Tab-separated table of C-alpha atoms and ligand atoms in Angstrom:
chain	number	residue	atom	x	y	z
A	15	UNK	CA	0.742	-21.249	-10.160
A	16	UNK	CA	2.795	-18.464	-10.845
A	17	UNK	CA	1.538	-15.048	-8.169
A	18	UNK	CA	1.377	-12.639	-11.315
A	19	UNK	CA	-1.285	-15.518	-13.361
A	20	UNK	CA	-4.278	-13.101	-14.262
A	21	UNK	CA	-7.751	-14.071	-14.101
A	22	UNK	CA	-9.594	-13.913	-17.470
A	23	UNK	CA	-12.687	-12.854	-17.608
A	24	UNK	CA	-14.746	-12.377	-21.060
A	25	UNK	CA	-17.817	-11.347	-22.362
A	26	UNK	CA	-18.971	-9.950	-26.137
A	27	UNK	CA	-18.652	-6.031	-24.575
A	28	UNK	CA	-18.248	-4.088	-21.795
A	29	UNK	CA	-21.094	-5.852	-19.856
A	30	UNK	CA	-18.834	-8.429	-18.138
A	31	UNK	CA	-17.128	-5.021	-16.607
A	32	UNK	CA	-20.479	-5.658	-13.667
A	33	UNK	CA	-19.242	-8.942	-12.985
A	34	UNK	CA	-15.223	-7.819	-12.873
A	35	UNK	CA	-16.599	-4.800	-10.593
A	36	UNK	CA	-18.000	-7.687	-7.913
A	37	UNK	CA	-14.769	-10.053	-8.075
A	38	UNK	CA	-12.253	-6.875	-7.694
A	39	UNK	CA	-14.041	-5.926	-4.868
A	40	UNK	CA	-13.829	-9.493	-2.955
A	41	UNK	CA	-10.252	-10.088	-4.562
A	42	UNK	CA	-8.823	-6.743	-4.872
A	43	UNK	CA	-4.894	-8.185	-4.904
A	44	UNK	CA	-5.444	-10.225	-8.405
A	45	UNK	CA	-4.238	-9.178	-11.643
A	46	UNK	CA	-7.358	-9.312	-14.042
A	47	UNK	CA	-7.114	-9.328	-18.273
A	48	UNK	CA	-10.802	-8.162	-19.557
A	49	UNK	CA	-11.730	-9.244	-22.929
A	50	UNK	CA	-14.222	-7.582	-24.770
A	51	UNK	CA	-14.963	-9.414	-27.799
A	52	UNK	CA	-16.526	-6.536	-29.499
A	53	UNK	CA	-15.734	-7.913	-33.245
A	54	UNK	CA	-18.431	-10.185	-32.649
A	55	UNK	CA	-20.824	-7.875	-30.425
A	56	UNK	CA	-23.872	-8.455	-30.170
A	57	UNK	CA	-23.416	-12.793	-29.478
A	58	UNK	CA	-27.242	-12.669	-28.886
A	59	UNK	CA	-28.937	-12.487	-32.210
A	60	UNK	CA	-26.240	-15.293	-33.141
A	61	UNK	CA	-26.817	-19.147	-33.748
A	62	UNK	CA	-25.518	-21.844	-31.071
A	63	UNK	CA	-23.135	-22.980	-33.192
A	64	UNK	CA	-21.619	-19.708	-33.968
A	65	UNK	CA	-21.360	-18.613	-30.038
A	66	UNK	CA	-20.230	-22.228	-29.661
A	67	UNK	CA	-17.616	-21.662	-32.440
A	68	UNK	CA	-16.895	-18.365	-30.841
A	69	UNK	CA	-16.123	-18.593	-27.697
A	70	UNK	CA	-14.154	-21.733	-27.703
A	71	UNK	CA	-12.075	-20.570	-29.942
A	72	UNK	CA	-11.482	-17.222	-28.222
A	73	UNK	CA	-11.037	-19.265	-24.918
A	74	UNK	CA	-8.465	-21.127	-26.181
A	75	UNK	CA	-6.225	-18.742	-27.696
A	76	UNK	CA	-6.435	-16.593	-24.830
A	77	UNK	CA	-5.694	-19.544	-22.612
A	78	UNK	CA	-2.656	-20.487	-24.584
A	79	UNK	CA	-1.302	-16.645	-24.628
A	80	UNK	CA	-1.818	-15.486	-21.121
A	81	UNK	CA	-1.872	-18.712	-18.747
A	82	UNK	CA	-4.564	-17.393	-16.296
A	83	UNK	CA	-5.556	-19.079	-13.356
A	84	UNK	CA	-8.676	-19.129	-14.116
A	85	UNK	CA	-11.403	-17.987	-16.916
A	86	UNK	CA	-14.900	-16.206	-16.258
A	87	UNK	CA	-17.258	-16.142	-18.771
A	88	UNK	CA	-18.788	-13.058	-18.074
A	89	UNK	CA	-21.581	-13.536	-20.384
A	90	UNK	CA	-25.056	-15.495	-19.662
A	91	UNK	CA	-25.633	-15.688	-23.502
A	92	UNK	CA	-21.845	-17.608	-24.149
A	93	UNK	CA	-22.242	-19.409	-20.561
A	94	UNK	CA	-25.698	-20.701	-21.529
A	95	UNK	CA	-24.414	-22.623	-24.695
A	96	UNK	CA	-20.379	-23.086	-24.538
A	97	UNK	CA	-19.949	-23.737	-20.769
A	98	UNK	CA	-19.477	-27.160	-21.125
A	99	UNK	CA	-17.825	-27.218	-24.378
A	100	UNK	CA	-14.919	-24.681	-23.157
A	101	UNK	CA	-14.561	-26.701	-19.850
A	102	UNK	CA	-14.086	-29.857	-22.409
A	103	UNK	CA	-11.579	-28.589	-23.792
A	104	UNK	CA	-8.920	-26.430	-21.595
A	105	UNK	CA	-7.659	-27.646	-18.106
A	106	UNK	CA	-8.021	-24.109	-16.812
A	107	UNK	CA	-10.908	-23.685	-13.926
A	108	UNK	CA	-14.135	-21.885	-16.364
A	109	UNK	CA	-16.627	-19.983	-14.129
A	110	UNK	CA	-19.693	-19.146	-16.049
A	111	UNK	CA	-22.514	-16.525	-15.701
A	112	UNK	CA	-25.821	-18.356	-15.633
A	113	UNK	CA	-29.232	-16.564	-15.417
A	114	UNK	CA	-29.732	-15.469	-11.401
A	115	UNK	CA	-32.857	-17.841	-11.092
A	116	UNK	CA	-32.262	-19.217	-8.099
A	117	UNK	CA	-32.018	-16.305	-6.017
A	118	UNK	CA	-34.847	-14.391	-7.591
A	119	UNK	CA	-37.292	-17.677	-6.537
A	120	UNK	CA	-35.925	-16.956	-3.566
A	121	UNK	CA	-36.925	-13.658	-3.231
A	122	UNK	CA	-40.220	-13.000	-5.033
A	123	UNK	CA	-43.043	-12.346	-2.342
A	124	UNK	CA	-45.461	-12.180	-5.320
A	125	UNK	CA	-44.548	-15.607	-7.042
A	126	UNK	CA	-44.135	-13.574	-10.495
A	127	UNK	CA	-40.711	-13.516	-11.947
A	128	UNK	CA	-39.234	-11.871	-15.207
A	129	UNK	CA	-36.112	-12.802	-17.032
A	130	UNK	CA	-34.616	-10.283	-19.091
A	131	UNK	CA	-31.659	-11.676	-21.748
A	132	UNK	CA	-30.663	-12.168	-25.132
A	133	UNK	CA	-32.956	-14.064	-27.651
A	134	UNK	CA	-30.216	-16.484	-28.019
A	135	UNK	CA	-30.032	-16.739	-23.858
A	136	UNK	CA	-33.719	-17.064	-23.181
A	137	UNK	CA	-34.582	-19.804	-25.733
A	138	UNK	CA	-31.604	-22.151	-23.772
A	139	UNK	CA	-32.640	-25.506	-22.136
A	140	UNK	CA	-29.889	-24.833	-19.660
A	141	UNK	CA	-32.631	-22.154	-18.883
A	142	UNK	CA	-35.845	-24.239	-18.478
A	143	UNK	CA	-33.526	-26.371	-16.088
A	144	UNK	CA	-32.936	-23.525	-13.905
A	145	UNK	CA	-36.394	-22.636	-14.433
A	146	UNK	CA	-37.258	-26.374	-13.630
A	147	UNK	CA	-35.406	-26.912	-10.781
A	148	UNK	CA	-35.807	-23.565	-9.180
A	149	UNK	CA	-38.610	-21.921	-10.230
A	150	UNK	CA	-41.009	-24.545	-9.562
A	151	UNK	CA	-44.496	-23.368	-8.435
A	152	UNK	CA	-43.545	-19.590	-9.401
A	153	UNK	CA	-44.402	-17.824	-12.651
A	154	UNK	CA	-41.149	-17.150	-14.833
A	155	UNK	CA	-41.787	-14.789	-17.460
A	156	UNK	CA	-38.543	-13.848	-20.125
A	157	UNK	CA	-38.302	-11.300	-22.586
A	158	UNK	CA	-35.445	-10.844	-25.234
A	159	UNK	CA	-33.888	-7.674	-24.914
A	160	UNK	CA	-31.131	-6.897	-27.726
A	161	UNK	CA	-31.727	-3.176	-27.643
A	162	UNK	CA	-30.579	-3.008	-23.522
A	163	UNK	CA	-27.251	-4.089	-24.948
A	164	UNK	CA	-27.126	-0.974	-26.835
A	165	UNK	CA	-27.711	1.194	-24.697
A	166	UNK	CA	-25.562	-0.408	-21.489
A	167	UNK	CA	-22.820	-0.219	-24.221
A	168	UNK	CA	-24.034	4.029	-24.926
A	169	UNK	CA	-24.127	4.421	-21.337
A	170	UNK	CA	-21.064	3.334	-20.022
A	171	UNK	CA	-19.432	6.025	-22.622
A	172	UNK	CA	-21.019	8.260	-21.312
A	173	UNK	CA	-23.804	8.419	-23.692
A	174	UNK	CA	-27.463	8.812	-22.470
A	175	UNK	CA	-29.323	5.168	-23.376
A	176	UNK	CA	-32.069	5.555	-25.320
A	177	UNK	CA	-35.130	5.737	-23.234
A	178	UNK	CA	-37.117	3.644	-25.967
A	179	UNK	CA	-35.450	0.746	-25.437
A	180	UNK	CA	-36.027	0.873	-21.324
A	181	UNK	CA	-39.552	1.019	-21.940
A	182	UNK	CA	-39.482	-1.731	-24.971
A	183	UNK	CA	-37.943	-3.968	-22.630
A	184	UNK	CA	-40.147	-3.774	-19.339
A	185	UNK	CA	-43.127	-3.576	-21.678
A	186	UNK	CA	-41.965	-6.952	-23.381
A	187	UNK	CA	-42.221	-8.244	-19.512
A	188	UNK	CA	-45.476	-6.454	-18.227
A	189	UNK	CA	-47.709	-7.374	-21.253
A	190	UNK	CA	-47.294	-11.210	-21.035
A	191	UNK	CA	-50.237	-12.538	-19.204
A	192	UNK	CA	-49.169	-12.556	-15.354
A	193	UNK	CA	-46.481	-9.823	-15.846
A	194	UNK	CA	-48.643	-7.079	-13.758
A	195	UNK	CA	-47.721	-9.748	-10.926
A	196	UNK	CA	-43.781	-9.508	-11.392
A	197	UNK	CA	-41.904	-8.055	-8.203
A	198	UNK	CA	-38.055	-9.531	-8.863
A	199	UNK	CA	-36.447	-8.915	-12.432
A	200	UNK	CA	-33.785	-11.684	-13.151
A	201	UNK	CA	-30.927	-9.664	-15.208
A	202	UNK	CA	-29.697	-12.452	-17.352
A	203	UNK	CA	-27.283	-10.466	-19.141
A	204	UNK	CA	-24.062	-8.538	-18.085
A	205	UNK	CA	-24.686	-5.681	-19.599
A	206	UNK	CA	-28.200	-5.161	-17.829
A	207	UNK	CA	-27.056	-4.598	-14.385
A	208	UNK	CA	-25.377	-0.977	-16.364
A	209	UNK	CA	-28.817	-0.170	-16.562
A	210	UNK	CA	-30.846	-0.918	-13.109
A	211	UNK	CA	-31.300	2.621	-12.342
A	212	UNK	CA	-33.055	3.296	-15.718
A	213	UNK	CA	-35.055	0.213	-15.460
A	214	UNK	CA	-35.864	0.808	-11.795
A	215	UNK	CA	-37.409	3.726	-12.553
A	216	UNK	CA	-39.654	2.227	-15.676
A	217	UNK	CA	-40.939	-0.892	-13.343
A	218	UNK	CA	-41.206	1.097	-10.038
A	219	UNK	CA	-40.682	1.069	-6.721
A	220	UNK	CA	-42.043	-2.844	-6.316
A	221	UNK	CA	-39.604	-4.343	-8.216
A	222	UNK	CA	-36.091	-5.591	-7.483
A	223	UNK	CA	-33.087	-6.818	-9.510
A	224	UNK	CA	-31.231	-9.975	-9.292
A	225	UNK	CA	-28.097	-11.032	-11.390
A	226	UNK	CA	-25.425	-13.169	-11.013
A	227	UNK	CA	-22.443	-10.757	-10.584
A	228	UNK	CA	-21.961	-10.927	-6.508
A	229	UNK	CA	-22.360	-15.363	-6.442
A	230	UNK	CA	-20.053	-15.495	-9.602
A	231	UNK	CA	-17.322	-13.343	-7.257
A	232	UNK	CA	-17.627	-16.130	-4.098
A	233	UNK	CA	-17.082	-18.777	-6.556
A	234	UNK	CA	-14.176	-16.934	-7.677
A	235	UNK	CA	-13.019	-16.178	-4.250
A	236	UNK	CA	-13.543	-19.551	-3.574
A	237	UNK	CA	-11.893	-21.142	-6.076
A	238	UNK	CA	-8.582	-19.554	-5.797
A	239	UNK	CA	-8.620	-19.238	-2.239
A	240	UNK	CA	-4.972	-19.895	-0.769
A	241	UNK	CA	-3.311	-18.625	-3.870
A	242	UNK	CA	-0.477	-15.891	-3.945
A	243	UNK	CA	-1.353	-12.486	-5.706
A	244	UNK	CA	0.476	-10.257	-7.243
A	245	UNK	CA	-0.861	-7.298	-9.996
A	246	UNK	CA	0.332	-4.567	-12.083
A	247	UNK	CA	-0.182	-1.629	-11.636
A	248	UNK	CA	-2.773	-1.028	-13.931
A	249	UNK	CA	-4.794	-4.117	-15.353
A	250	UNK	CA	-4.992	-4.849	-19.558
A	251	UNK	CA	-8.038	-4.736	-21.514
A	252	UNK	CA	-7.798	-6.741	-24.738
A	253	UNK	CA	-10.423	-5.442	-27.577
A	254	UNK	CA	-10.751	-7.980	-30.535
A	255	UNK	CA	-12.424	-4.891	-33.154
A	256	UNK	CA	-10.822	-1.538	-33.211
A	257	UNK	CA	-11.245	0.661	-30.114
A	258	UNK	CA	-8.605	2.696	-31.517
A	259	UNK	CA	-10.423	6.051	-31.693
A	260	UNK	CA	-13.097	4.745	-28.971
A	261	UNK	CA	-11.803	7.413	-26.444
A	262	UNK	CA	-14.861	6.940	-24.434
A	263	UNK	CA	-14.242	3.516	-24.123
A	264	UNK	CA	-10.951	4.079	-22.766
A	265	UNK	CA	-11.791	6.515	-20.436
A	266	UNK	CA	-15.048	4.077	-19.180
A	267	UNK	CA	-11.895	1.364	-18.909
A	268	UNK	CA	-9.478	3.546	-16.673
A	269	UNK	CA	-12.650	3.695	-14.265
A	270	UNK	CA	-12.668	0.263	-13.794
A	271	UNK	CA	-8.619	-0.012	-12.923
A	272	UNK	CA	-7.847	-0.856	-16.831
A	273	UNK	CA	-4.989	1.366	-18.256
A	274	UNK	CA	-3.759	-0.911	-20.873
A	275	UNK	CA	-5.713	-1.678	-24.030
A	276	UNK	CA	-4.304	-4.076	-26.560
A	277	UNK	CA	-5.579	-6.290	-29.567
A	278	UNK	CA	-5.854	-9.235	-29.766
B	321	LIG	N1	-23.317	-9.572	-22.112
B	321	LIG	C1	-23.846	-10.689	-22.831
B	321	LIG	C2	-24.678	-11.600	-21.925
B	321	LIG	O1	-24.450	-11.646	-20.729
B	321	LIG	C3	-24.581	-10.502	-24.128
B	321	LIG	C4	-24.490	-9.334	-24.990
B	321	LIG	C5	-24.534	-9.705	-26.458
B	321	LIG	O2	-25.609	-9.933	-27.027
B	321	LIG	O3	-23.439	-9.793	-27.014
B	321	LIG	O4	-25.526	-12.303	-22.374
């Protein structure tokens, strides 16, 4: 393993930033690429076998041009369908995101859980099997929320998210039958966590957040525990659509320790 190999980590959009914010900070010395495969954004109003197609594609070829150590995929909606197809098919160690379930039955005092995701996330058997063998006894409410993506992608440029689409989204929760009992909110997409102070303030003060960002940085940790480190001085961003004039982008990029933007 050579002490400059990167670790990859992808996701449709800048949501998979949350979970590269909670690895840097437990592994500060590795080099990281980010991938934001934005000519495809959103993946959840997609088909399996399009996401499938997707991402193991994209895994590949970014396996094959930048040898990293290892691969996150930052992304509950691609994790939730093409886990086990990319770990198929490259040799390279694949951490996925999968919906926080576990810890939020863990947590809820109330029994009442919501799950907010993509529609093509929340309709996933790999999610009634968390739910299953989790969840059991507790009340798991989910919601589809394409329009948080939207505005987690506004509001890291900068951009004020549209309040609509906070209150769509916790409405789509609290009007199921049960959802008045809800006290832990599952965030089972990366792009959500951008948002927990907006959709703190819509649920109140009795709610709390759970995602997967912090247990997907142990595994990482974990994983390449014992390796040697080196990084750049300034990670690389690859973009698969044209950020060319997307200055906020770039500036939202430099925040997170990315100076180097590059197609792919
Ligand atoms: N960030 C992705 C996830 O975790 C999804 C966003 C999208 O729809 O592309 O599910």
């Amino acid at each position: 393993m050579r002490a400059d190999a990167p670790i990859l980590m992808f996701d449709s959009g800048v949501g998979g930033l949350t979970v590269l914010s909670a690895t840097r900070a437990l592994l500060p010395e590795a080099s990281y690429i980010y991938v934001a495969d934005s000519a495809a954004l959103p993946y959840g109003d997609k088909s399996e076998d399009e996401i499938a197609a997707r991402v193991c594609g994209l895994a590949g070829r970014l396996a094959e041009r930048y040898h990293p150590r290892l691969i996150c995929i930052a992304c509950n909606t691609a994790s939730t369908i093409a886990l086990g197809m990319v770990r198929e098919v490259l040799e390279t160690p694949i951490v996925g995101t999968v919906p926080a379930i576990k810890p939020a039955a863990e947590a809820t005092q109330t029994g009442g859980i919501g799950l907010l995701g993509t529609a093509a996330t929340i309709r996933q058997p790999y999610v009634d099997r968390l739910e299953a063998e989790f969840a059991k006894g507790k009340t798991l409410l989910r919601h589809a929320a394409p329009e948080l993506v939207l505005a987690a992608e506004q509001k890291l440029r900068g951009e004020q998210p549209d309040p609509a689409a906070i209150a769509a989204a916790v409405a789509g929760l609290r009007r199921q039958a049960g959802g008045e009992r809800i006290d832990t909110v599952v965030l089972a997409c990366t792009h959500f966590p951008l948002l927990t102070q907006e959709l703190a303030k819509e649920f109140g003060p009795e709610v709390a957040f759970v995602d997967g960002a912090q247990g997907i940085a142990r595994r990482i940790a974990y994983l390449t525990r014992g390796q040697a480190f080196t990084k750049p001085d300034s990670d690389l961003a690859i973009i698969t659509g044209d950020a060319s004039h997307d200055t906020a982008l770039h500036r939202a990029l430099q925040h997170y320790g990315i100076g180097r933007i590059a197609g792919l």
